[in-house]
């Protein structure tokens, strides 16, 4: 006989459930106050989501408290019934022992059955038998399930939210501190419940979801704190104001919302990227609010407005300067064969920053209507190289757009030189055609070959695909307001790369200018390029270009190509070598070079004179 019931274990569980319920009740005012403080200055769809999550959290805590109190009440009944059954069994055992003793006495004195029957009647009156029916336990139900809270708007397109990030952070800090304390209470309940079920097998359990539900409640609380911290971070990165609910949805889910996912999909065309951006209706502030991994994707998404890419690219550049190793890893460079090493990455990031600063400083002297702005329209990696693009003038609004593609051995170390050359071209073109706005892009968007790679076509093929996407992206981002004129310049191996690009662009380009070209493939000519006019020049003293052209065709020899001079002219000087814009000597884009003058004339919308 006996039942499997440890009264001490049951008592401990009753005490534990009661005390934890009281503790949870006592913690409500603090959490409620922190949530109300966070809601101050919090408005929009995400404020409503937070308010709903707060309500769910409060209701679930109340349900958990009642479940704990109900469990304690059930256990008190169970203990009474267990005590009753244990008492019944003890009484029955004692009575049975007395019965056996009476039988021994009767047998010892030789009394027969009639006496036994008479004595039994007496026992009924003097020592009745305890109940032979066991006391049945009441099944215990320990039931509680926490609800999942909604933290995204499901798209949020066209709506915005505002908040005070410091108030939000105070809520998160309070929630985390409270969560640490409450988790200790969960451990108490879990241990007490485990001991009870292990040592009180007499008690059937109908449902046992309370401990798991308690755990889920704390998980949801922690998720709220992390969510609100991410929302606060987004507002802090944006510098205040309102943010798109689509952007804030990123704080509530580990996956990108559908609109952003379409926009950064590597398989998306530039047209699709531009359309997705238009549908989302985000702002530059929204872009700055995004997590760095998403910002990096936007920086390199052809088809986005230049202002958006500038905001994203500058954010990533600042992160790369502050923590090169982190961004180096984010770009996947440690796992890329032949990639730039961390030291070179750090040096090039610094050079890009310095070149961008020069660009920012130099645009202040640009002549209207050219917008006095510099834009970093890309920052990332391609084939193991660090790539970027720097625009002088507003690429989103300029009437005349020019993209300059550098040649072999070019890295971001030369950003300042290329920005200086772009500034000179823009100034001369604006002087030739006053009243017209210009933008000139120094495009470092491919892995330029080293000298031994120049005879090969691989770098041009890969770079050409990148450049075609960039050019189409610029024009797709300006759908409905295209530039009046688009010009592509290609220096040295950059002309070979640009020719590959112009054979595959969707949008037609007005002019393509090669200078110091290392040549086109035998199957490439003006008829194969999506361009209206092709120009070429080469200095008599450029002895490098001819070496690089082995196995390729000099564009000056192709029918349909307009050739112009790089030799000395009235008020201009001859090119003295192969360089684009050297500090010493005369390069193709040196301000006093004849080639510079003629290229500026083409950019301005005419032909070289």
Coordinates of C-alpha atoms in Angstrom, one line a residue:
X1 CA 0.0 0.0 0.0
X2 CA 1.0 3.7 0.1
X3 CA 0.9 6.3 -2.6
X4 CA 3.7 8.1 -4.5
X5 CA 3.3 11.5 -3.1
X6 CA 6.1 13.7 -1.5
X7 CA 4.2 16.2 0.6
X8 CA 7.4 18.4 0.9
X9 CA 7.8 18.6 -2.9
X10 CA 4.1 19.6 -3.3
X11 CA 4.5 22.2 -0.5
X12 CA 7.5 23.7 -2.1
X13 CA 5.7 24.0 -5.4
X14 CA 2.7 25.7 -3.7
X15 CA 5.1 28.1 -2.0
X16 CA 7.1 28.7 -5.2
X17 CA 4.0 29.3 -7.4
X18 CA 2.5 31.7 -4.8
X19 CA 5.7 33.7 -4.3
X20 CA 6.5 34.0 -8.0
X21 CA 2.9 35.1 -8.7
X22 CA 3.3 37.9 -6.1
X23 CA 6.7 38.8 -7.6
X24 CA 5.2 39.1 -11.1
X25 CA 2.4 41.3 -9.8
X26 CA 4.9 43.5 -8.0
X27 CA 6.9 44.0 -11.2
X28 CA 4.0 45.3 -13.3
X29 CA 4.1 49.0 -12.3
X30 CA 7.8 49.4 -13.3
X31 CA 7.4 47.8 -16.7
X32 CA 4.2 49.7 -17.3
X33 CA 5.9 53.0 -16.4
X34 CA 8.8 52.3 -18.7
X35 CA 6.5 51.4 -21.6
X36 CA 4.4 54.6 -21.0
X37 CA 7.6 56.7 -21.0
X38 CA 8.8 55.0 -24.3
X39 CA 5.4 55.9 -25.9
X40 CA 5.9 59.5 -25.1
X41 CA 7.0 61.1 -28.5
X42 CA 6.6 57.7 -30.2
X43 CA 4.1 57.9 -33.0
X44 CA 3.1 56.1 -36.2
X45 CA 2.5 52.5 -37.0
X46 CA 5.4 51.2 -35.0
X47 CA 4.2 53.1 -31.9
X48 CA 0.9 51.3 -32.4
X49 CA 2.8 48.0 -32.7
X50 CA 4.7 48.7 -29.5
X51 CA 1.5 49.7 -27.7
X52 CA -0.2 46.4 -28.8
X53 CA 2.9 44.4 -27.8
X54 CA 2.8 46.1 -24.4
X55 CA -0.9 45.1 -24.0
X56 CA -0.2 41.5 -25.0
X57 CA 2.8 41.4 -22.6
X58 CA 0.7 42.8 -19.7
X59 CA -2.3 40.4 -20.4
X60 CA 0.0 37.4 -20.7
X61 CA 1.7 38.3 -17.4
X62 CA -1.7 38.5 -15.8
X63 CA -2.6 35.1 -17.3
X64 CA 0.7 33.6 -16.0
X65 CA 0.0 35.0 -12.6
X66 CA -3.5 33.5 -12.5
X67 CA -2.1 30.2 -13.8
X68 CA 0.5 30.1 -11.0
X69 CA -2.2 31.0 -8.4
X70 CA -4.5 28.4 -9.9
X71 CA -1.8 25.8 -9.8
X72 CA -1.2 26.6 -6.1
X73 CA -4.9 26.3 -5.4
X74 CA -5.1 22.9 -7.2
X75 CA -2.1 21.6 -5.2
X76 CA -3.7 22.6 -1.9
X77 CA -6.7 20.4 -2.9
X78 CA -4.3 17.6 -4.0
X79 CA -2.5 17.7 -0.7
X80 CA -5.7 17.4 1.2
X81 CA -6.8 14.5 -0.8
X82 CA -3.4 12.9 -0.6
X83 CA -3.5 13.4 3.2
X84 CA -7.0 11.8 3.3
X85 CA -5.8 8.8 1.3
X86 CA -2.7 8.4 3.4
X87 CA -4.8 8.6 6.5
X88 CA -7.4 6.1 5.1
X89 CA -4.6 3.7 4.3
X90 CA -3.0 4.0 7.7
X91 CA -6.4 3.5 9.4
X92 CA -7.2 0.5 7.3
X93 CA -3.8 -1.1 8.0
X94 CA -4.3 -0.5 11.7
X95 CA -7.9 -1.9 11.7
X96 CA -6.7 -4.9 9.7
X97 CA -4.0 -5.5 12.3
X98 CA -6.6 -5.3 15.1
X99 CA -8.7 -7.8 13.2
X100 CA -5.9 -10.2 12.9
X101 CA -5.2 -9.8 16.6
X102 CA -8.8 -10.6 17.5
X103 CA -8.6 -13.7 15.3
X104 CA -5.6 -14.9 17.1
X105 CA -7.3 -14.5 20.5
X106 CA -10.4 -16.5 19.4
X107 CA -8.3 -19.3 18.0
X108 CA -6.2 -19.4 21.2
X109 CA -9.3 -20.0 23.5
X110 CA -10.9 -22.5 21.1
X111 CA -14.1 -20.5 20.3
X112 CA -16.0 -21.5 17.3
X113 CA -17.7 -19.8 14.4
X114 CA -20.9 -18.7 16.2
X115 CA -18.8 -16.6 18.6
X116 CA -16.8 -15.1 15.7
X117 CA -20.0 -14.0 14.0
X118 CA -21.2 -12.4 17.2
X119 CA -18.0 -10.6 17.7
X120 CA -18.1 -9.3 14.2
X121 CA -21.4 -7.6 14.9
X122 CA -19.8 -6.1 17.9
X123 CA -16.8 -4.9 15.9
X124 CA -19.2 -3.0 13.6
X125 CA -20.4 -1.1 16.6
X126 CA -17.2 -0.7 18.5
X127 CA -14.4 -0.8 15.8
X128 CA -15.9 -0.2 12.4
X129 CA -13.8 -1.0 9.3
X130 CA -12.4 2.1 7.5
X131 CA -13.5 2.8 3.9
X132 CA -12.1 0.4 1.4
X133 CA -12.6 2.9 -1.5
X134 CA -9.4 4.8 -2.3
X135 CA -9.5 8.6 -2.4
X136 CA -8.8 9.6 -5.9
X137 CA -6.5 12.5 -6.8
X138 CA -7.8 15.5 -8.7
X139 CA -5.8 15.8 -12.0
X140 CA -3.6 18.9 -12.0
X141 CA -3.5 21.4 -14.9
X142 CA -0.5 23.7 -15.2
X143 CA -1.5 25.5 -18.4
X144 CA -0.1 28.7 -19.9
X145 CA 0.9 29.7 -23.4
X146 CA 2.6 33.1 -24.2
X147 CA 1.4 34.7 -27.4
X148 CA 3.8 35.8 -30.2
X149 CA 3.9 39.6 -30.5
X150 CA 3.8 41.4 -33.9
X151 CA 6.7 43.7 -34.5
X152 CA 6.4 44.5 -38.2
X153 CA 3.8 46.4 -40.2
X154 CA 3.8 43.8 -43.0
X155 CA 5.2 46.3 -45.5
X156 CA 4.6 49.7 -44.1
X157 CA 4.9 51.3 -47.5
X158 CA 4.1 55.0 -47.5
X159 CA 3.8 55.4 -43.7
X160 CA 6.3 56.7 -41.2
X161 CA 7.0 56.7 -37.5
X162 CA 8.8 58.9 -35.1
X163 CA 10.4 58.3 -31.7
X164 CA 12.8 59.6 -29.0
X165 CA 15.6 56.9 -29.1
X166 CA 16.7 57.6 -25.5
X167 CA 13.2 56.9 -24.1
X168 CA 13.1 53.7 -26.2
X169 CA 16.5 52.6 -24.8
X170 CA 15.4 53.2 -21.2
X171 CA 12.5 50.8 -21.8
X172 CA 14.8 48.2 -23.2
X173 CA 17.2 48.5 -20.3
X174 CA 14.4 48.2 -17.8
X175 CA 13.0 45.2 -19.6
X176 CA 16.3 43.5 -19.7
X177 CA 17.0 44.1 -16.0
X178 CA 13.5 42.9 -15.1
X179 CA 14.0 39.9 -17.4
X180 CA 17.2 38.8 -15.5
X181 CA 15.2 38.8 -12.2
X182 CA 12.2 37.1 -13.7
X183 CA 14.4 34.4 -15.2
X184 CA 15.5 33.4 -11.7
X185 CA 11.8 33.0 -10.8
X186 CA 11.3 30.8 -13.9
X187 CA 14.2 28.6 -12.7
X188 CA 12.6 28.3 -9.3
X189 CA 9.3 27.2 -10.9
X190 CA 10.9 24.8 -13.3
X191 CA 12.9 23.1 -10.6
X192 CA 10.0 22.9 -8.2
X193 CA 7.7 21.5 -10.9
X194 CA 10.3 18.9 -12.0
X195 CA 10.7 17.7 -8.4
X196 CA 6.9 17.5 -7.9
X197 CA 6.3 15.5 -11.1
X198 CA 9.2 13.2 -10.3
X199 CA 8.2 12.5 -6.7
X200 CA 4.4 12.8 -6.9
X201 CA 3.4 10.2 -9.5
X202 CA 0.1 9.6 -7.7
X203 CA -1.2 12.9 -9.1
X204 CA -2.2 12.8 -12.8
X205 CA -1.3 15.8 -14.9
X206 CA -3.7 16.8 -17.6
X207 CA -1.6 19.6 -19.2
X208 CA 1.8 20.9 -18.4
X209 CA 2.5 23.9 -20.6
X210 CA 3.1 26.4 -17.8
X211 CA 6.9 26.2 -17.6
X212 CA 7.4 26.2 -21.4
X213 CA 5.0 29.1 -21.6
X214 CA 6.8 31.0 -18.9
X215 CA 10.0 30.5 -20.9
X216 CA 8.3 31.8 -24.1
X217 CA 7.0 34.9 -22.2
X218 CA 10.5 35.8 -21.2
X219 CA 11.7 35.2 -24.8
X220 CA 9.1 37.5 -26.1
X221 CA 10.0 40.1 -23.5
X222 CA 13.7 39.9 -24.6
X223 CA 12.7 40.1 -28.2
X224 CA 10.7 43.3 -27.4
X225 CA 13.8 44.8 -25.8
X226 CA 16.0 43.8 -28.7
X227 CA 13.4 45.1 -31.2
X228 CA 13.1 48.5 -29.5
X229 CA 16.8 48.8 -29.2
X230 CA 17.1 48.3 -32.9
X231 CA 14.4 50.8 -33.5
X232 CA 16.2 53.3 -31.3
X233 CA 19.5 52.6 -33.2
X234 CA 17.7 53.3 -36.5
X235 CA 16.4 56.7 -35.3
X236 CA 19.8 57.5 -33.8
X237 CA 21.6 56.7 -37.1
X238 CA 19.1 58.8 -39.0
X239 CA 19.7 61.7 -36.7
X240 CA 16.1 62.0 -35.6
X241 CA 12.9 62.8 -37.6
X242 CA 10.5 60.3 -38.9
X243 CA 11.5 57.0 -40.6
X244 CA 9.7 54.8 -43.1
X245 CA 7.8 51.9 -41.4
X246 CA 9.2 49.7 -44.1
X247 CA 12.7 50.5 -42.8
X248 CA 11.7 50.1 -39.2
X249 CA 10.3 46.7 -40.0
X250 CA 13.9 45.5 -40.3
X251 CA 14.2 46.1 -36.6
X252 CA 11.4 43.7 -35.9
X253 CA 12.4 40.8 -38.1
X254 CA 15.7 39.1 -39.1
X255 CA 14.6 39.1 -42.8
X256 CA 14.3 42.0 -45.2
X257 CA 10.8 43.2 -46.0
X258 CA 9.7 42.2 -49.5
X259 CA 10.3 45.6 -51.0
X260 CA 13.9 45.9 -49.8
X261 CA 14.5 42.3 -50.6
X262 CA 13.5 42.9 -54.2
X263 CA 15.7 46.0 -54.3
X264 CA 18.9 44.3 -53.2
X265 CA 18.3 41.0 -55.0
X266 CA 21.5 40.4 -57.1
X267 CA 19.4 39.0 -59.9
X268 CA 17.2 42.1 -60.1
X269 CA 17.6 44.3 -63.2
X270 CA 18.3 48.0 -62.7
X271 CA 14.7 48.7 -63.9
X272 CA 13.4 46.4 -61.2
X273 CA 15.6 48.1 -58.6
X274 CA 14.4 51.5 -59.6
X275 CA 10.8 50.4 -59.5
X276 CA 11.2 48.8 -56.1
X277 CA 12.7 52.0 -54.8
X278 CA 9.9 54.0 -56.2
X279 CA 7.3 51.8 -54.5
X280 CA 9.0 52.0 -51.1
X281 CA 9.2 55.8 -51.2
X282 CA 12.1 55.9 -48.7
X283 CA 14.3 58.9 -47.9
X284 CA 18.0 59.4 -47.4
X285 CA 17.3 59.5 -43.7
X286 CA 15.7 56.1 -44.0
X287 CA 18.8 54.7 -45.7
X288 CA 21.1 56.0 -42.9
X289 CA 18.8 54.2 -40.4
X290 CA 19.3 50.8 -42.0
X291 CA 21.6 48.1 -40.5
X292 CA 25.1 48.3 -42.0
X293 CA 24.7 45.0 -43.9
X294 CA 21.6 46.3 -45.7
X295 CA 23.3 49.7 -46.3
X296 CA 26.2 48.0 -48.0
X297 CA 23.8 46.3 -50.3
X298 CA 22.1 49.6 -51.2
X299 CA 25.4 51.3 -51.8
X300 CA 26.0 48.8 -54.6
X301 CA 22.5 48.6 -56.0
X302 CA 22.5 50.0 -59.6
X303 CA 19.2 51.7 -60.3
X304 CA 18.9 53.6 -57.1
X305 CA 19.0 57.4 -57.1
X306 CA 22.5 58.8 -56.7
X307 CA 21.6 60.7 -53.5
X308 CA 20.5 57.4 -52.0
X309 CA 23.6 55.5 -53.0
X310 CA 25.7 58.5 -51.7
X311 CA 24.0 58.3 -48.2
X312 CA 24.5 54.5 -48.1
X313 CA 28.1 54.5 -49.5
X314 CA 29.2 57.3 -47.1
X315 CA 27.8 55.3 -44.2
X316 CA 29.7 52.2 -45.2
X317 CA 32.9 54.2 -45.8
X318 CA 32.7 55.8 -42.4
X319 CA 32.4 52.3 -40.9
X320 CA 35.3 51.1 -43.0
X321 CA 37.5 53.9 -41.8
X322 CA 36.5 53.4 -38.2
X323 CA 36.7 49.6 -38.2
X324 CA 38.5 48.3 -41.4
X325 CA 38.6 44.7 -40.3
X326 CA 34.8 44.5 -39.8
X327 CA 33.9 45.9 -43.2
X328 CA 36.7 43.8 -44.8
X329 CA 35.0 40.7 -43.5
X330 CA 31.5 42.0 -44.5
X331 CA 32.7 42.3 -48.1
X332 CA 33.8 38.7 -48.0
X333 CA 37.4 39.6 -48.9
X334 CA 39.1 37.2 -46.4
X335 CA 37.6 34.3 -48.4
X336 CA 38.2 35.7 -51.9
X337 CA 41.2 34.3 -53.7
X338 CA 43.6 36.9 -54.7
X339 CA 41.7 39.6 -52.9
X340 CA 43.3 42.8 -51.6
X341 CA 44.8 42.2 -48.2
X342 CA 43.7 44.1 -45.0
X343 CA 46.6 46.5 -45.0
X344 CA 46.0 47.5 -48.6
X345 CA 42.2 47.7 -47.9
X346 CA 42.8 50.0 -45.0
X347 CA 45.1 52.2 -47.1
X348 CA 42.6 52.4 -50.0
X349 CA 39.7 53.2 -47.7
X350 CA 41.7 56.1 -46.3
X351 CA 42.6 57.3 -49.8
X352 CA 38.9 57.2 -50.8
X353 CA 38.0 59.2 -47.7
X354 CA 40.6 61.8 -48.5
X355 CA 39.6 61.9 -52.2
X356 CA 36.0 62.3 -51.2
X357 CA 36.9 65.2 -48.9
X358 CA 38.7 66.9 -51.8
X359 CA 35.6 66.4 -53.9
X360 CA 33.4 67.9 -51.2
X361 CA 35.7 70.9 -50.9
X362 CA 36.1 71.4 -54.7
X363 CA 32.4 71.4 -55.6
X364 CA 31.8 74.7 -53.7
X365 CA 33.4 76.5 -56.6
X366 CA 31.3 74.9 -59.4
X367 CA 29.4 77.3 -61.6
X368 CA 25.6 77.2 -61.5
X369 CA 23.4 75.6 -62.6
X370 CA 25.7 72.6 -61.9
X371 CA 24.7 71.5 -58.4
X372 CA 27.5 72.0 -55.9
X373 CA 27.5 68.5 -54.5
X374 CA 29.8 65.5 -54.6
X375 CA 28.4 62.0 -54.4
X376 CA 29.9 58.6 -53.5
X377 CA 27.8 56.4 -55.7
X378 CA 29.0 53.0 -54.8
X379 CA 31.4 51.3 -52.3
X380 CA 32.0 47.6 -52.3
X381 CA 34.1 44.8 -53.7
X382 CA 34.4 43.1 -57.1
X383 CA 36.7 40.2 -57.9
X384 CA 38.6 40.8 -54.7
X385 CA 39.2 44.5 -55.4
X386 CA 37.8 47.5 -53.5
X387 CA 35.5 49.5 -55.9
X388 CA 33.7 52.8 -55.7
X389 CA 32.5 55.7 -57.8
X390 CA 32.8 59.5 -57.1
X391 CA 30.6 62.0 -58.9
X392 CA 31.1 65.8 -59.0
X393 CA 27.7 67.4 -59.6
X394 CA 24.3 65.9 -59.0
X395 CA 24.0 62.6 -61.0
X396 CA 20.2 62.7 -60.4
X397 CA 19.6 66.0 -62.0
X398 CA 22.5 67.0 -64.3
X399 CA 21.7 67.8 -67.9
X400 CA 25.0 66.3 -69.1
X401 CA 26.4 63.2 -67.4
X402 CA 29.9 61.8 -68.0
X403 CA 31.5 58.6 -66.7
X404 CA 35.3 58.3 -66.8
X405 CA 36.8 54.8 -66.7
X406 CA 40.4 54.5 -65.6
X407 CA 42.9 51.9 -66.9
X408 CA 45.3 49.3 -65.7
X409 CA 46.7 49.2 -62.2
X410 CA 44.1 51.8 -61.0
X411 CA 43.0 51.4 -57.3
X412 CA 41.3 53.7 -54.9
X413 CA 44.7 55.0 -53.9
X414 CA 44.4 57.3 -56.9
X415 CA 41.0 58.8 -55.9
X416 CA 42.4 62.3 -55.4
X417 CA 44.1 62.3 -58.8
X418 CA 40.9 61.2 -60.6
X419 CA 38.7 63.7 -58.7
X420 CA 41.2 66.4 -59.7
X421 CA 40.9 65.4 -63.4
X422 CA 37.0 65.3 -63.1
X423 CA 37.0 68.7 -61.6
X424 CA 39.0 70.1 -64.4
X425 CA 36.8 68.5 -67.1
X426 CA 33.6 69.8 -65.4
X427 CA 35.0 73.3 -65.1
X428 CA 36.1 73.5 -68.8
X429 CA 32.8 72.0 -70.0
X430 CA 30.7 74.4 -68.0
X431 CA 32.7 77.3 -69.3
X432 CA 32.2 76.1 -72.9
X433 CA 28.4 75.7 -72.3
X434 CA 27.2 78.1 -69.6
X435 CA 23.7 77.5 -68.3
X436 CA 24.1 73.7 -68.5
X437 CA 24.4 71.5 -65.5
X438 CA 27.1 68.7 -65.4
X439 CA 28.0 65.7 -63.5
X440 CA 31.3 63.8 -64.0
X441 CA 31.8 60.4 -62.4
X442 CA 35.2 58.9 -61.7
X443 CA 34.3 55.2 -61.9
X444 CA 36.5 52.7 -60.0
X445 CA 33.9 49.9 -60.4
X446 CA 36.0 47.0 -61.5
X447 CA 39.3 45.2 -60.7
X448 CA 41.7 46.9 -63.1
X449 CA 44.4 44.6 -64.4
X450 CA 48.0 44.6 -63.3
X451 CA 50.5 45.1 -66.1
X452 CA 50.9 41.4 -66.8
X453 CA 47.1 41.1 -67.3
X454 CA 46.7 43.8 -69.8
X455 CA 47.0 41.6 -72.9
X456 CA 44.1 39.5 -71.5
X457 CA 40.4 40.3 -71.8
X458 CA 39.1 38.8 -68.5
X459 CA 39.2 42.1 -66.5
X460 CA 37.5 44.0 -69.3
X461 CA 34.8 41.4 -69.6
X462 CA 34.0 41.4 -65.8
X463 CA 34.4 45.2 -65.6
X464 CA 32.3 45.8 -68.7
X465 CA 29.3 43.9 -67.1
X466 CA 29.7 46.1 -64.0
X467 CA 29.9 49.3 -66.0
X468 CA 26.9 48.4 -68.2
X469 CA 24.8 47.9 -65.0
X470 CA 26.0 51.2 -63.6
X471 CA 25.2 53.1 -66.8
X472 CA 21.8 51.6 -67.1
X473 CA 21.2 52.1 -63.4
X474 CA 21.9 55.9 -63.7
X475 CA 19.4 56.2 -66.5
X476 CA 16.8 53.9 -65.0
X477 CA 16.9 55.9 -61.7
X478 CA 16.1 59.0 -63.8
X479 CA 13.2 57.5 -65.7
X480 CA 11.0 60.4 -66.9
X481 CA 13.9 62.9 -66.5
X482 CA 16.9 61.5 -68.5
X483 CA 20.0 63.6 -69.0
X484 CA 20.2 65.4 -72.3
X485 CA 23.6 63.9 -73.0
X486 CA 25.6 60.9 -71.7
X487 CA 29.3 60.5 -72.3
X488 CA 31.6 57.6 -71.5
X489 CA 35.4 58.2 -71.4
X490 CA 37.8 55.3 -71.4
X491 CA 41.5 55.7 -70.6
X492 CA 44.0 53.0 -71.5
X493 CA 42.5 49.6 -70.5
X494 CA 39.4 51.5 -69.3
X495 CA 38.5 52.0 -73.0
X496 CA 38.7 48.3 -73.5
X497 CA 36.4 47.8 -70.5
X498 CA 34.0 50.5 -71.6
X499 CA 33.7 49.0 -75.1
X500 CA 32.6 45.7 -73.5
X501 CA 30.1 47.7 -71.4
X502 CA 28.7 49.6 -74.4
X503 CA 28.1 46.4 -76.3
X504 CA 25.6 45.3 -73.6
X505 CA 23.9 48.4 -72.2
X506 CA 20.1 48.7 -72.7
X507 CA 20.2 52.5 -72.8
X508 CA 22.0 54.2 -75.7
X509 CA 24.9 56.5 -74.9
X510 CA 25.6 59.7 -76.9
X511 CA 29.4 59.7 -77.0
X512 CA 32.2 57.3 -76.3
X513 CA 35.7 58.7 -76.1
X514 CA 38.9 56.6 -75.9
X515 CA 42.2 58.2 -74.9
X516 CA 45.5 56.3 -74.8
X517 CA 43.5 53.1 -75.6
X518 CA 45.0 49.7 -75.4
X519 CA 42.5 48.7 -78.1
X520 CA 39.3 46.8 -78.8
X521 CA 38.9 43.1 -79.6
X522 CA 38.8 42.3 -83.4
X523 CA 35.0 41.8 -83.2
X524 CA 34.3 45.2 -81.5
X525 CA 33.6 48.3 -83.5
X526 CA 31.3 51.3 -83.5
X527 CA 28.5 49.2 -85.1
X528 CA 28.6 46.8 -82.2
X529 CA 28.3 49.5 -79.5
X530 CA 25.1 51.1 -78.2
X531 CA 26.4 54.6 -78.8
X532 CA 25.9 57.4 -81.3
X533 CA 29.4 58.7 -81.6
X534 CA 32.8 57.2 -81.0
X535 CA 35.9 59.4 -80.6
X536 CA 39.6 58.4 -80.1
X537 CA 42.9 60.2 -79.4
X538 CA 46.4 59.2 -78.6
X539 CA 49.5 61.3 -77.9
X540 CA 52.6 60.8 -80.0
X541 CA 54.7 60.4 -76.9
X542 CA 52.4 57.8 -75.4
X543 CA 54.6 54.7 -75.8
X544 CA 52.6 52.6 -73.4
X545 CA 49.3 52.3 -75.2
X546 CA 50.8 50.7 -78.3
X547 CA 52.4 48.0 -76.1
X548 CA 49.1 47.2 -74.5
X549 CA 47.4 46.9 -77.9
X550 CA 49.1 43.7 -78.9
X551 CA 46.3 41.4 -80.2
X552 CA 43.8 44.2 -80.2
X553 CA 42.7 46.9 -82.7
X554 CA 43.6 50.6 -82.4
X555 CA 40.2 52.3 -82.2
X556 CA 41.6 55.1 -84.4
X557 CA 41.9 52.6 -87.2
X558 CA 38.2 51.7 -87.1
X559 CA 35.7 53.2 -89.6
X560 CA 33.2 55.5 -88.0
X561 CA 35.6 56.6 -85.3
X562 CA 36.3 60.4 -85.2
X563 CA 39.9 60.9 -84.3
X564 CA 41.1 64.1 -82.6
X565 CA 44.6 65.4 -81.7
X566 CA 46.4 65.2 -78.4
X567 CA 49.3 67.3 -79.7
X568 CA 50.0 71.0 -78.9
X569 CA 47.5 73.5 -80.2
X570 CA 46.7 77.2 -79.7
X571 CA 46.9 77.7 -76.0
X572 CA 47.2 74.0 -75.2
X573 CA 50.0 71.5 -74.8
X574 CA 50.8 68.1 -76.1
X575 CA 50.4 64.9 -74.0
X576 CA 53.9 63.9 -72.7
X577 CA 53.1 60.3 -71.7
X578 CA 50.4 57.7 -71.0
X579 CA 49.0 59.1 -67.7
X580 CA 45.6 60.5 -67.2
X581 CA 46.4 63.5 -64.9
X582 CA 49.9 63.4 -63.4
X583 CA 51.2 66.0 -61.0
X584 CA 54.3 66.4 -63.3
X585 CA 54.2 66.4 -67.1
X586 CA 51.1 66.6 -69.2
X587 CA 48.4 63.9 -69.1
X588 CA 45.4 63.5 -71.2
X589 CA 43.2 65.2 -68.7
X590 CA 45.7 67.8 -67.5
X591 CA 43.9 71.2 -67.6
X592 CA 46.2 72.7 -70.2
X593 CA 46.3 69.6 -72.5
X594 CA 44.9 69.6 -75.9
X595 CA 43.1 66.3 -75.3
X596 CA 41.5 67.8 -72.2
X597 CA 40.1 70.7 -74.2
X598 CA 38.7 68.4 -76.9
X599 CA 37.1 65.9 -74.5
X600 CA 35.5 68.8 -72.6
X601 CA 34.0 70.0 -75.9
X602 CA 32.5 66.6 -76.4
X603 CA 31.1 66.5 -72.9
X604 CA 29.6 69.9 -73.5
X605 CA 27.5 68.4 -76.2
X606 CA 29.6 69.2 -79.3
X607 CA 32.4 67.8 -81.4
X608 CA 36.1 68.5 -80.9
X609 CA 37.2 71.6 -82.8

